[in-house]
Coordinates of C-alpha atoms (C1' of nucleotides) in Angstrom, one line a residue:
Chain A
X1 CA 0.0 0.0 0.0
X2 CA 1.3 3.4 -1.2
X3 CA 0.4 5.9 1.3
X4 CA 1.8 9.5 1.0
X5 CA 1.2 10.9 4.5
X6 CA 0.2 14.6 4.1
X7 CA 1.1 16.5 7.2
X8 CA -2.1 19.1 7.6
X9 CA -0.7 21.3 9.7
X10 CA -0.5 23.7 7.0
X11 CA -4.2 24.8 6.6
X12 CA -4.9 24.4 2.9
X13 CA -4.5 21.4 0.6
X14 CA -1.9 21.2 -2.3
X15 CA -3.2 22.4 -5.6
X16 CA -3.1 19.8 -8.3
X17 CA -0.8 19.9 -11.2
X18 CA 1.7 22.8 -8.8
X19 CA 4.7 21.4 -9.3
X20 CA 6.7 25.2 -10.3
X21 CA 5.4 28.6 -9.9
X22 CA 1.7 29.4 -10.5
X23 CA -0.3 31.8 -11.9
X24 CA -3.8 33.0 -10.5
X25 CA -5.9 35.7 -10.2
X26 CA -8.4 37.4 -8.3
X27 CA -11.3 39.0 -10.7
X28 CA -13.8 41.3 -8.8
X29 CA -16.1 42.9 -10.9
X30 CA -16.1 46.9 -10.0
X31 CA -19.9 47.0 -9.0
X32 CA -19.0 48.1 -5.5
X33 CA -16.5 47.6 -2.4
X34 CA -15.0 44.5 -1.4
X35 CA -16.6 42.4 1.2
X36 CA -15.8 39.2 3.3
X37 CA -17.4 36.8 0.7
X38 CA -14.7 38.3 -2.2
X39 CA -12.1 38.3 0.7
X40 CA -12.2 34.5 0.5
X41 CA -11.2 34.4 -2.8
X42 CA -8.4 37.1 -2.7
X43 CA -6.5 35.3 0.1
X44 CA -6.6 31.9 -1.3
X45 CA -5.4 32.5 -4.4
X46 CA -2.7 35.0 -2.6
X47 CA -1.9 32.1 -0.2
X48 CA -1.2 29.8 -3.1
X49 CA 1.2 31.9 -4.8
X50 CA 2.8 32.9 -1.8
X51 CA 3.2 29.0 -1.4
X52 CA 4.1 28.2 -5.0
X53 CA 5.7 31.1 -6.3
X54 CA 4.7 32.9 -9.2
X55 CA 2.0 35.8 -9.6
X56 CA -1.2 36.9 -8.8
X57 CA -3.3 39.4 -11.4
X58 CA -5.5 41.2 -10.4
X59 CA -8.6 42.0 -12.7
X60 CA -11.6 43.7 -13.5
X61 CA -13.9 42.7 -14.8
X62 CA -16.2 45.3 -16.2
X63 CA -18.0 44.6 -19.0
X64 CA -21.4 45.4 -18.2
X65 CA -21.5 49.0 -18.5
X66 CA -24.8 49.4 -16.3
X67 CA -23.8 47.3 -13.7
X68 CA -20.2 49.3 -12.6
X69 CA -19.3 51.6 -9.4
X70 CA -16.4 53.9 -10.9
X71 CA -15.4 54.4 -7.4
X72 CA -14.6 50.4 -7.2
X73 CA -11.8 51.1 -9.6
X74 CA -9.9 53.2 -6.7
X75 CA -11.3 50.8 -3.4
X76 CA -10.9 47.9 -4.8
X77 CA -6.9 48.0 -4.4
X78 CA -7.1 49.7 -0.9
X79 CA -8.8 46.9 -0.1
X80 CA -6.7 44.1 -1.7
X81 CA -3.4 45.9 -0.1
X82 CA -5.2 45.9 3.6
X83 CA -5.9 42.1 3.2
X84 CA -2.3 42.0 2.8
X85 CA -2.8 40.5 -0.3
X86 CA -0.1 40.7 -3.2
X87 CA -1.3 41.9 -6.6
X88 CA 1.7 41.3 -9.1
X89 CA 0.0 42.9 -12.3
X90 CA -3.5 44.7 -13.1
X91 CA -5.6 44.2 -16.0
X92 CA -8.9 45.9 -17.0
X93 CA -11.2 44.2 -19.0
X94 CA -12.3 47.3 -20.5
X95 CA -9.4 48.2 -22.3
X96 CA -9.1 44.7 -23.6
X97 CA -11.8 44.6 -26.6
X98 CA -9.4 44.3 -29.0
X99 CA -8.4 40.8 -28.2
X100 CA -12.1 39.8 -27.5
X101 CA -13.2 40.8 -30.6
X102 CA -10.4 39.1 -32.8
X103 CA -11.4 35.9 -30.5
X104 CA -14.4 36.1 -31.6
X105 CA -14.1 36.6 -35.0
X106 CA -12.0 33.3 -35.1
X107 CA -14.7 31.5 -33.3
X108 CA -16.8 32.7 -36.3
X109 CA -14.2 32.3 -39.2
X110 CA -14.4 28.7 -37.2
X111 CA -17.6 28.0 -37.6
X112 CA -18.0 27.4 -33.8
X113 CA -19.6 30.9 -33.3
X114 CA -22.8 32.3 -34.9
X115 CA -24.2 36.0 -35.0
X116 CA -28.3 35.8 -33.5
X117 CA -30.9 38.1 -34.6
X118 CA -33.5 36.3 -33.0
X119 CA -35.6 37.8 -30.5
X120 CA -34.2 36.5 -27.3
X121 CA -36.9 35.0 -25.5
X122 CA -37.2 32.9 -29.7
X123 CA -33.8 31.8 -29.5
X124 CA -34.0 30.9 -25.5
X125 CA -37.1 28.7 -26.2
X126 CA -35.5 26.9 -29.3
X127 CA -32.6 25.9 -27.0
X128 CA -34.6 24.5 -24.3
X129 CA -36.2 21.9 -27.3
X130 CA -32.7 21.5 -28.1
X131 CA -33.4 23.0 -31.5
X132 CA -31.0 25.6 -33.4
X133 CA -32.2 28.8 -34.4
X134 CA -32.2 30.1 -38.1
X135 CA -28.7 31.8 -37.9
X136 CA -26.9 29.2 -36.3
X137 CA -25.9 27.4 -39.4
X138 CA -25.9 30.3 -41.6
X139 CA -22.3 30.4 -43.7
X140 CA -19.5 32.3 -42.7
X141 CA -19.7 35.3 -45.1
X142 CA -23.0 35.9 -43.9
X143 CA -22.5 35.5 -40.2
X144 CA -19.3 37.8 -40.9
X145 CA -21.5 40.6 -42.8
X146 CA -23.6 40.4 -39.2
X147 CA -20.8 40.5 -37.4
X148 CA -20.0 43.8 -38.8
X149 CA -23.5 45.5 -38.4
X150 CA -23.4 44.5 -34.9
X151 CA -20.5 47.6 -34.7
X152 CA -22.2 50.1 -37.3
X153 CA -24.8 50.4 -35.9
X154 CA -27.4 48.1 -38.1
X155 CA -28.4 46.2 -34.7
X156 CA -29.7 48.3 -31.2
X157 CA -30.0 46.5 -27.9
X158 CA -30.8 42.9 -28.1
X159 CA -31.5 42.7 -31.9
X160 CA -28.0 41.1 -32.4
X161 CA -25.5 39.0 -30.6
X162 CA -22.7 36.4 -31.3
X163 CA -23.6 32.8 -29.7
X164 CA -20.6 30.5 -29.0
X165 CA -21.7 27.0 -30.1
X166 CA -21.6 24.4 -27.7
X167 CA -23.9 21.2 -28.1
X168 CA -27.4 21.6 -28.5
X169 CA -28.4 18.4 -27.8
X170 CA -26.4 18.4 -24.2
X171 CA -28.4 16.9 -21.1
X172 CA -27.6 20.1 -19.1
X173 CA -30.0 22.8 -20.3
X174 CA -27.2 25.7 -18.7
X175 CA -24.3 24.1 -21.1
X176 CA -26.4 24.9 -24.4
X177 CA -24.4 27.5 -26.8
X178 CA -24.2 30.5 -25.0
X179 CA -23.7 34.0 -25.4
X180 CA -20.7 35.5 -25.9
X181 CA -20.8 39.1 -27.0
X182 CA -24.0 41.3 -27.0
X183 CA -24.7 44.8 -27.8
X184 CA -25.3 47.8 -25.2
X185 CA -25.7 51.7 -25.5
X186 CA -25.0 52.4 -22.0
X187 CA -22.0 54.7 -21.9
X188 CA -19.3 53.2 -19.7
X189 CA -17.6 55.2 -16.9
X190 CA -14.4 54.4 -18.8
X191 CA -14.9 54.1 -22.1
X192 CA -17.8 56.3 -22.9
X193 CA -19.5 55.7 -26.0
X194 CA -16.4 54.1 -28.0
X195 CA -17.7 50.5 -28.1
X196 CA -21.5 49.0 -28.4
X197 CA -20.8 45.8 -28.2
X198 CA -19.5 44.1 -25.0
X199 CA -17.9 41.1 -24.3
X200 CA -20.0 38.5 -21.7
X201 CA -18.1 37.4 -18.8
X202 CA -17.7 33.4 -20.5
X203 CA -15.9 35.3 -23.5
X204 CA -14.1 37.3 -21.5
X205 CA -12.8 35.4 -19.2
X206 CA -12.2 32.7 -21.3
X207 CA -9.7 34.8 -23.4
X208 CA -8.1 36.6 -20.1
X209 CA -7.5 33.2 -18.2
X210 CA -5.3 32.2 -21.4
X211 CA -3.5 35.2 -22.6
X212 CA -2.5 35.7 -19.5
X213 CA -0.8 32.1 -18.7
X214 CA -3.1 30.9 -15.7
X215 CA -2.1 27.9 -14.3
X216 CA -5.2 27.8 -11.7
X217 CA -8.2 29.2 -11.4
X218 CA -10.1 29.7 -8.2
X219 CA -14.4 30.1 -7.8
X220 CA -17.3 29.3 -6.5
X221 CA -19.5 26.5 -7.5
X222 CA -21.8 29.0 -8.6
X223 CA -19.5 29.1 -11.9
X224 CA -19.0 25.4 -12.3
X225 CA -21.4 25.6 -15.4
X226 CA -19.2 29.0 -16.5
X227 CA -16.0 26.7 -16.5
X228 CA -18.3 24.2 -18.5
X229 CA -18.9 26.7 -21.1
X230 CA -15.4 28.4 -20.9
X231 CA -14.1 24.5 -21.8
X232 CA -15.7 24.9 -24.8
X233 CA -13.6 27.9 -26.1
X234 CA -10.4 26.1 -25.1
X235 CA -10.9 23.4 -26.8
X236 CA -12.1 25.3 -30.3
X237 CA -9.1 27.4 -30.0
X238 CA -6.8 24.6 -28.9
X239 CA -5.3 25.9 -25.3
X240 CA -4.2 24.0 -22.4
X241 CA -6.7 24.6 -19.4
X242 CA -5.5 25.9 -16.4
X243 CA -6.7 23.8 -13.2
X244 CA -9.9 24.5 -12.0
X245 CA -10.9 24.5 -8.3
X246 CA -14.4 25.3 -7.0
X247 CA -15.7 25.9 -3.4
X248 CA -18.4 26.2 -1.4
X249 CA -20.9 29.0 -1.2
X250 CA -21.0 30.9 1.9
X251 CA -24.4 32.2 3.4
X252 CA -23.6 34.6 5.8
X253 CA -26.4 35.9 8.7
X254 CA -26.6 39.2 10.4
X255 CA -24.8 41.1 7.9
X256 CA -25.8 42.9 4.2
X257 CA -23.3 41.8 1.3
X258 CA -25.7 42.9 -1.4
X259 CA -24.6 45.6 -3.1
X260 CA -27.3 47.1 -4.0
X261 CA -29.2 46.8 -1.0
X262 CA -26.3 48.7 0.8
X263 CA -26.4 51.6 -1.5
X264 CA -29.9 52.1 -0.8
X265 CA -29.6 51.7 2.4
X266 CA -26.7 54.6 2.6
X267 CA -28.8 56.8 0.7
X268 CA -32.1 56.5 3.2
X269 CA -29.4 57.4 6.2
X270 CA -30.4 53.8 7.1
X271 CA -26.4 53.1 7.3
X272 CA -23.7 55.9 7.4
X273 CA -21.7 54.8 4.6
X274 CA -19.6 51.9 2.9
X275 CA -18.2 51.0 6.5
X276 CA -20.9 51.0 8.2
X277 CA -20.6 48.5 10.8
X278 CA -23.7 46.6 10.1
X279 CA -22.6 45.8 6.8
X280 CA -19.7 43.6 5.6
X281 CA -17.6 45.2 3.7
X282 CA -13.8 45.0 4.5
X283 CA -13.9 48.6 4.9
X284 CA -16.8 48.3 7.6
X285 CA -14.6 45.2 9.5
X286 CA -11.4 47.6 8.8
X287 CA -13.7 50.4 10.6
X288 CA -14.5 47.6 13.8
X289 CA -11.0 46.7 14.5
X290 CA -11.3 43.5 13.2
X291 CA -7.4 42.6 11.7
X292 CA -6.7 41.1 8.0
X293 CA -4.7 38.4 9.6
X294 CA -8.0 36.9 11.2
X295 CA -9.7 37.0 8.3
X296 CA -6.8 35.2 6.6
X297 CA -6.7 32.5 9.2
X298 CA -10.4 32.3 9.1
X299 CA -10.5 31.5 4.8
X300 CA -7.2 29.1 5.4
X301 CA -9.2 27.2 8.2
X302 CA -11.9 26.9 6.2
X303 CA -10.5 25.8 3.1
X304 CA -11.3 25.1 -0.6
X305 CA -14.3 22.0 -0.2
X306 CA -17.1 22.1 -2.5
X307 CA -19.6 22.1 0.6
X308 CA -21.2 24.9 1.4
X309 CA -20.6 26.8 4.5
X310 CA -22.4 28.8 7.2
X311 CA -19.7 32.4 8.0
X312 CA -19.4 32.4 11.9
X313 CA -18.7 36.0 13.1
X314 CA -18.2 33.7 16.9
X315 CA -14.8 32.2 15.2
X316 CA -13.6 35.1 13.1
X317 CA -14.2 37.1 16.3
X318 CA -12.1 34.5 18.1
X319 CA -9.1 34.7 16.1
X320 CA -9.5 38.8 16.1
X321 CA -9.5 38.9 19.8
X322 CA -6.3 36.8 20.0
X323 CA -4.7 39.6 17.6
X324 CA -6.0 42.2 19.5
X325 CA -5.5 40.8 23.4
X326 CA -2.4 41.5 24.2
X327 CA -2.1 44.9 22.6
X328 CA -4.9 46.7 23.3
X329 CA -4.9 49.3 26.4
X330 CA -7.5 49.2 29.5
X331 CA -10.3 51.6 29.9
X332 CA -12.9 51.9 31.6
X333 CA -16.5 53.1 29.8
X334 CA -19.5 53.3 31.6
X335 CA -22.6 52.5 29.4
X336 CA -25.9 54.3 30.6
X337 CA -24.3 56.1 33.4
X338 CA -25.7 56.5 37.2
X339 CA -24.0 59.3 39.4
X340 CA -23.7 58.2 42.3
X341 CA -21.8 59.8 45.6
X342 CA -19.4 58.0 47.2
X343 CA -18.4 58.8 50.5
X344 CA -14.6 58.7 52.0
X345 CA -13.0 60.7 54.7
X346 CA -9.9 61.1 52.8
X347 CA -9.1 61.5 48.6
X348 CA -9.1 58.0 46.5
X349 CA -6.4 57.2 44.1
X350 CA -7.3 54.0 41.5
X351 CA -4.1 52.6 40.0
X352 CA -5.4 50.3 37.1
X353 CA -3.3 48.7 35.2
X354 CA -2.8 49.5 31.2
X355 CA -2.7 46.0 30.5
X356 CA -3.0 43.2 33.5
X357 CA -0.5 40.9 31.6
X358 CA 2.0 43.8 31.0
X359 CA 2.8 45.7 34.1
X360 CA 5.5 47.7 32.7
X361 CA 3.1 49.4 30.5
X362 CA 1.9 51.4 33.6
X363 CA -1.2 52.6 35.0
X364 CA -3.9 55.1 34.9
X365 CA -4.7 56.9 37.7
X366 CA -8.1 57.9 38.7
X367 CA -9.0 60.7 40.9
X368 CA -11.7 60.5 43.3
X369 CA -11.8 63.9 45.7
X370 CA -13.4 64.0 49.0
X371 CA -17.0 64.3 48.4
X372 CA -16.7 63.7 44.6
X373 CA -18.6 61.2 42.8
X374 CA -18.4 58.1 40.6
X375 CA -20.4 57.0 37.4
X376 CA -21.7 53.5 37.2
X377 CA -23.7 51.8 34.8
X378 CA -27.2 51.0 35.1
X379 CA -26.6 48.0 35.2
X380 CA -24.2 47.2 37.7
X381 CA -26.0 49.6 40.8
X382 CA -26.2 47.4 43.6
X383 CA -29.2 46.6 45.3
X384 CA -29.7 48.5 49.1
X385 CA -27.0 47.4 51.8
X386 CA -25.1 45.2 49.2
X387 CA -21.1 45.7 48.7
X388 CA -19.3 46.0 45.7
X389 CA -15.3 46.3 44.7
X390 CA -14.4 49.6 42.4
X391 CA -12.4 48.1 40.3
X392 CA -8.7 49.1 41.3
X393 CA -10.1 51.8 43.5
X394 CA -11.7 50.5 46.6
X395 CA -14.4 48.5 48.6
X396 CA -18.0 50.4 49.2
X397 CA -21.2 49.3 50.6
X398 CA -24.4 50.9 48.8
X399 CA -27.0 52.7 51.1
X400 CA -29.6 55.0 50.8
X401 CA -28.4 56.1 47.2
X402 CA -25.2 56.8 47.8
X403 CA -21.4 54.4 48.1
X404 CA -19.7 54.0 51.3
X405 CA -16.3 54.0 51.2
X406 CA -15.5 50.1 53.1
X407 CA -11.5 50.1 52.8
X408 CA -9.5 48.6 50.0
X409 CA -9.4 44.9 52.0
X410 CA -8.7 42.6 48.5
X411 CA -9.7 39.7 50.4
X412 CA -13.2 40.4 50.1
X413 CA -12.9 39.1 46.9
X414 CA -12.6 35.9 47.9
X415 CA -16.4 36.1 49.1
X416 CA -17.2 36.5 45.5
X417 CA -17.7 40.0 45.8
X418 CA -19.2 41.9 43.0
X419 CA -16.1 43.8 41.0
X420 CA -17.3 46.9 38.8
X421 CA -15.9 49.5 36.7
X422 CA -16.8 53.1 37.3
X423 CA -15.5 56.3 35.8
X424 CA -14.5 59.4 38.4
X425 CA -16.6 62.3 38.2
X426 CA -14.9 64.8 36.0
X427 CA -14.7 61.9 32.7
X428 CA -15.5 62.3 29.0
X429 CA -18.7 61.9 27.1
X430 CA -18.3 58.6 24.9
X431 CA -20.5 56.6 23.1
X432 CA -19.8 53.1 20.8
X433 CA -21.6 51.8 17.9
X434 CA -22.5 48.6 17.9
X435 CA -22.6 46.5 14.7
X436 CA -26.7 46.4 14.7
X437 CA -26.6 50.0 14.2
X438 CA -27.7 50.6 17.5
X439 CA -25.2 53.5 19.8
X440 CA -24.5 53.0 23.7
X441 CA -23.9 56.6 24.7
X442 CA -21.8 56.7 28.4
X443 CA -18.5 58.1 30.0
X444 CA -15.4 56.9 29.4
X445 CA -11.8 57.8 31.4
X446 CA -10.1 61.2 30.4
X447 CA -7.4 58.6 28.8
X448 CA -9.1 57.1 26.4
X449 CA -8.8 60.1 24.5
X450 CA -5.2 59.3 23.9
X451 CA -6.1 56.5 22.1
X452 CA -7.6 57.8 18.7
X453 CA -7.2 54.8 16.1
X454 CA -6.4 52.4 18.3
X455 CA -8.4 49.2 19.3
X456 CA -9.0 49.2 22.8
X457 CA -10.4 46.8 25.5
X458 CA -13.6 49.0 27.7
X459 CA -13.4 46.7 30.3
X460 CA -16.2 44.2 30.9
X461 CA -17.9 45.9 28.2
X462 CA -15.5 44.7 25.1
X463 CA -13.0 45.6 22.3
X464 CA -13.8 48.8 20.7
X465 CA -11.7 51.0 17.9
X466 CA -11.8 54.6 18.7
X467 CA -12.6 56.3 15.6
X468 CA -13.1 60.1 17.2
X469 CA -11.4 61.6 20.0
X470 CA -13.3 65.0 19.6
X471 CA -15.6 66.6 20.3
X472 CA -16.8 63.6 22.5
X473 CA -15.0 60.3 21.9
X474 CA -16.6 58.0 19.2
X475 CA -15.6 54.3 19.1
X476 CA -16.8 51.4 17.3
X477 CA -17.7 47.7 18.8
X478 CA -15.4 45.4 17.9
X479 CA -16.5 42.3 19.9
X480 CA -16.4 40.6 23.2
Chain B
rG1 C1' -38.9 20.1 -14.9
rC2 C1' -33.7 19.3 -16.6
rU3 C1' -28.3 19.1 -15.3
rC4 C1' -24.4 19.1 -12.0
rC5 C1' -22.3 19.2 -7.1
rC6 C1' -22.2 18.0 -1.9
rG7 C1' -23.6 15.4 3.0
rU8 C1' -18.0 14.0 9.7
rA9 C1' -20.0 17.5 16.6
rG10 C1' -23.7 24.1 17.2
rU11 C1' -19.9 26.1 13.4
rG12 C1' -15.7 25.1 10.4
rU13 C1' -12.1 21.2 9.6
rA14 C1' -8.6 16.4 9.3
rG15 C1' -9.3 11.4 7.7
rU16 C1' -12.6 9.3 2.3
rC17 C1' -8.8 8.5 -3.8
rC18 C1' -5.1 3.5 -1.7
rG19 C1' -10.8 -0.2 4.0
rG20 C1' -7.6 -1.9 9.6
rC21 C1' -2.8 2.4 14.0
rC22 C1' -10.4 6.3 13.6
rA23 C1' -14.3 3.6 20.1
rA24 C1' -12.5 9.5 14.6
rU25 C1' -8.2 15.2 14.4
rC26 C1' -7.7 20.3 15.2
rA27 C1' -10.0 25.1 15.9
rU28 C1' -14.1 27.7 17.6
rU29 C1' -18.3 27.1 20.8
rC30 C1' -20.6 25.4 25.4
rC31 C1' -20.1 23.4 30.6
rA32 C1' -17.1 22.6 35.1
rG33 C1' -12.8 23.6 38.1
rC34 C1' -8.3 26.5 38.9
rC35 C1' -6.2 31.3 38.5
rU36 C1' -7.1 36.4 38.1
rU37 C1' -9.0 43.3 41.3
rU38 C1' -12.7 42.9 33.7
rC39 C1' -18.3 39.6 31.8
rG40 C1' -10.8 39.9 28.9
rA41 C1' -6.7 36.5 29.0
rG42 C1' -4.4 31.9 30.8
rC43 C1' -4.5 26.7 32.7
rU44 C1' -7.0 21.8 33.5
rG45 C1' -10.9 18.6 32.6
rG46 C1' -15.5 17.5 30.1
rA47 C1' -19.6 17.7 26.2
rU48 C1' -21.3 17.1 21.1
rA49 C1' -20.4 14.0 14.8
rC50 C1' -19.2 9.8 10.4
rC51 C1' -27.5 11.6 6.8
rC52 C1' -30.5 6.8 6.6
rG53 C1' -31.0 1.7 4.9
rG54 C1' -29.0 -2.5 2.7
rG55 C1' -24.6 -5.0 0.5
rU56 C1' -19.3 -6.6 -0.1
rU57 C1' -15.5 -7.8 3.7
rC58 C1' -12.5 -11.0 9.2
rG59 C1' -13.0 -5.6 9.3
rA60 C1' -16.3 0.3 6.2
rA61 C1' -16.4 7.4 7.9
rU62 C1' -13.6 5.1 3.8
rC63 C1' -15.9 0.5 -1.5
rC64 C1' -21.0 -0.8 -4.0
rC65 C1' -26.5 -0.1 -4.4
rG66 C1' -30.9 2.5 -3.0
rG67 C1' -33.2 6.3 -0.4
rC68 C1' -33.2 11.0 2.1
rG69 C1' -31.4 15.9 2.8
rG70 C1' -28.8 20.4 1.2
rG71 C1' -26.8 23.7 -2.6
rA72 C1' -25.8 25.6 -7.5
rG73 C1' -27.0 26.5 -12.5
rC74 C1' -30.6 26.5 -16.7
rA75 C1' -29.5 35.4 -18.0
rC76 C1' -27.7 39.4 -24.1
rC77 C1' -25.0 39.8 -14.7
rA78 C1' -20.5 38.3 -12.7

RNA sequence: GCUCCCGUAGUGUAGUCCGGCCAAUCAUUCCAGCCUUUCGAGCUGGAUACCCGGGUUCGAAUCCCGGCGGGAGCACCA
């Protein structure tokens, strides 16, 4: 028995046929920003060719006119370079319709392609009874002269198209000659008027993937019936296929991936931009603290399998935290503040620790006056005669509304004690938005406003990034 | 309806090709205990799974057959 033994402490699984360097790609199509679904993509084709060698292209793929963000063109990259992901050359598809074209003009010199003047919904219905339409085995000089008027100007919108052939008489309805070119008016944000007739993404892509050497292509099973078609091309034109691999989809709760759902809901105020925190873009998780690295270990862990997946925010938020632990600074924030007087014959002085693992990062120090008082949250007020701990400050007993100072005895703690955090009386206004939109509006220490861009831990509350230091202090939930 | 793909714990994942070291791995999660001046971190222990039914075999998560379940596609979007 032959048995290679593949050590899997390396997250993702060899790619078949990667014996040298490779050559991928990541393809978004400008329609809008980035979010974790197309993150997936980027780092495992990134991770390959950071394991293999090679290069990664990246590019876009606009060739629907109506269906393009210009602003996609600029976030895009931003977002690629935060993922940390390394983009070796970038193509356009838009200033490739040169080489489409000429493609396609083979494919009809071939006799594998046909120009349609059928009304769609004619030619759509013929396929289904796996019957040709009239132009599909028209000769090549008059396919050709059609050809032409699709450019001139003969054809408008959906009067003409070129059809790649396929096999009519295949089992799988999707697999039947498809579309490869059609016409459109639109203008497009970069090419204006100057072409009418657009490549569709199996053209396309089929032309890109080989001119530009790729060795393996990533995608989701959505596009296993694309690669079906795209198979087609290849072997009329006689290339050598690169590998393909296809994964899972990934539903995803709790968050808004659509496009153009999120655009609406920016422009009803129903979310305050592209980052808004309830959606998930990566410039919303970029916004919450949450670090490329965890996303990356969260797509390696996960892997390439055809199944499909449920996204858990529990384990991304996991990895995050462990990023984030050990960095981020101490605070204290009090959510839905209670004043409160707390009684003490002489000043208090709280010593709390930046970090409780890292003592040499020092301590903020809290100032409680004689006859001052302290902020605590709604939450935590203790019930008549019960005693509480201030966290790093002192014991107190609460009675009749107000604290009682009860010495700064730790063993008390061993009773089980309830330990709060408070903020001193002279604190600033804060508040933190939460990733359902909603904003907890409190006091947080003077400190914090030190910390503008940082991710922070309010403690017993959770991880925040503070966005705004002024006029009040603005943070964003991380997680727990 | 047609075509294709996929089914291991709550969520992911390893193992499936080449049956035995798998009474099933790792991560996350949850529970308990310890520790700790955070509801954070750490440590220890525990919990939960091979979709179902047949068959082949000394032996099946792994091979075969049949069910069932889930997903994708059938666009002049990508």
């Amino acid at each position: 028995m032959v048995r290679e033994s593949k050590p899997k402490d390396f997250g993702l699984p060899d790619l078949e046929n990667a014996a040298g360097p490779v050559r991928m790609r990541v393809a978004p199509n400008p329609s809008g920003p980035l979010h974790i679904g197309h993150s997936r993509m980027a780092i495992l084709n990134d991770e390959y060719v950071k394991r293999y060698g090679g290069a990664c292209i990246s590019r876009f793929e606009d060739t629907d006119p109506a269906r393009i963000d210009p602003s996609a063109y600029d976030s895009i990259p931003v977002d690629l370079e935060w993922l940390g992901v390394k983009i070796h050359e970038t193509i356009i598809q838009s200033d490739r319709f040169d080489l489409y074209y000429e493609v396609a003009k083979k494919l009809l010199n071939m006799g594998k392609a046909y120009v349609c003047t059928c009304r769609p919904d004619d030619w759509r219905e013929l396929k289904a009874k796996k019957m040709p339409c009239p132009h599909r085995e028209e000769p090549v000089e008059s396919q050709a002269t059609r050809w032409d008027r699709m450019f001139d100007g003969t054809y408008a919108q959906e009067e003409a198209s070129l059809v790649v052939k396929t096999d009519l008489s295949h089992p799988n309805p999707a697999i039947r000659d498809f579309v490869g070119l059609r016409i459109d008016e639109t203008p497009h944000p970069r090419t204006g008027t100057r072409f009418r007739v657009y490549p569709l993404m199996n053209m396309a892509v089929a032309v890109d993937d080989h001119e530009l050497g790729l060795t393996h292509v990533l995608r989701g099973k959505d596009h296993l019936n694309n690669t079906y078609r795209q198979q087609y091309i290849y072997s009329y034109l006689g290339w050598k296929e690169p590998v393909y691999v296809h994964y899972g989809r990934v539903s995803m709760e709790e968050v808004q991936l659509s496009t153009s759902k999120m655009s609406a809901g920016i422009a009803e105020g129903l979310y305050t931009g592209w980052d808004d925190p309830q959606l998930g873009t990566l410039a919303s998780l970029r916004r919450r603290g949450i670090k490329p690295q965890a996303i990356r270990r969260y797509w390696i862990e996960t892997g390439i399998k055809e199944v499909d997946i449920a996204f858990s925010w529990q384990t991304l938020n996991a990895f995050n935290k462990e990023l984030v632990d050990d960095t981020a600074a101490r605070y204290f924030f009090v959510d839905d503040p209670v004043r409160m007087l707390l009684k003490a014959s002489s000043p208090l002085t709280a010593h709390a620790p930046v970090h409780p693992a890292h003592p040499e990062r020092g301590v903020r120090r809290l100032l409680v006056p004689v006859g001052s008082a302290v902020f605590l949250s709604g939450s935590d007020v203790p019930r008549e005669g019960i005693r509480i701990r201030l966290k790093d400050l002192c014991n107190a007993v609460y009675r009749d509304g107000t604290l009682h100072f009860e010495g700064n005895d730790l063993s008390v703690l061993k009773d089980g004690i309830r330990i709060v955090h408070w903020v001193p009386e002279k604190s600033a206004e804060a508040e933190v938005r939460m990733a359902d939109g909603s904003v907890r509006k409190g006091l947080a220490e003077i400190g914090l406003k030190s910390a503008k861009g940082e991710v922070v831990q309010l403690e017993r509350f959770g991880f925040v990034r503070v966005e705004e230091t002024s006029p009040l202090i603005r943070c964003v939930y991380t997680h727990r």
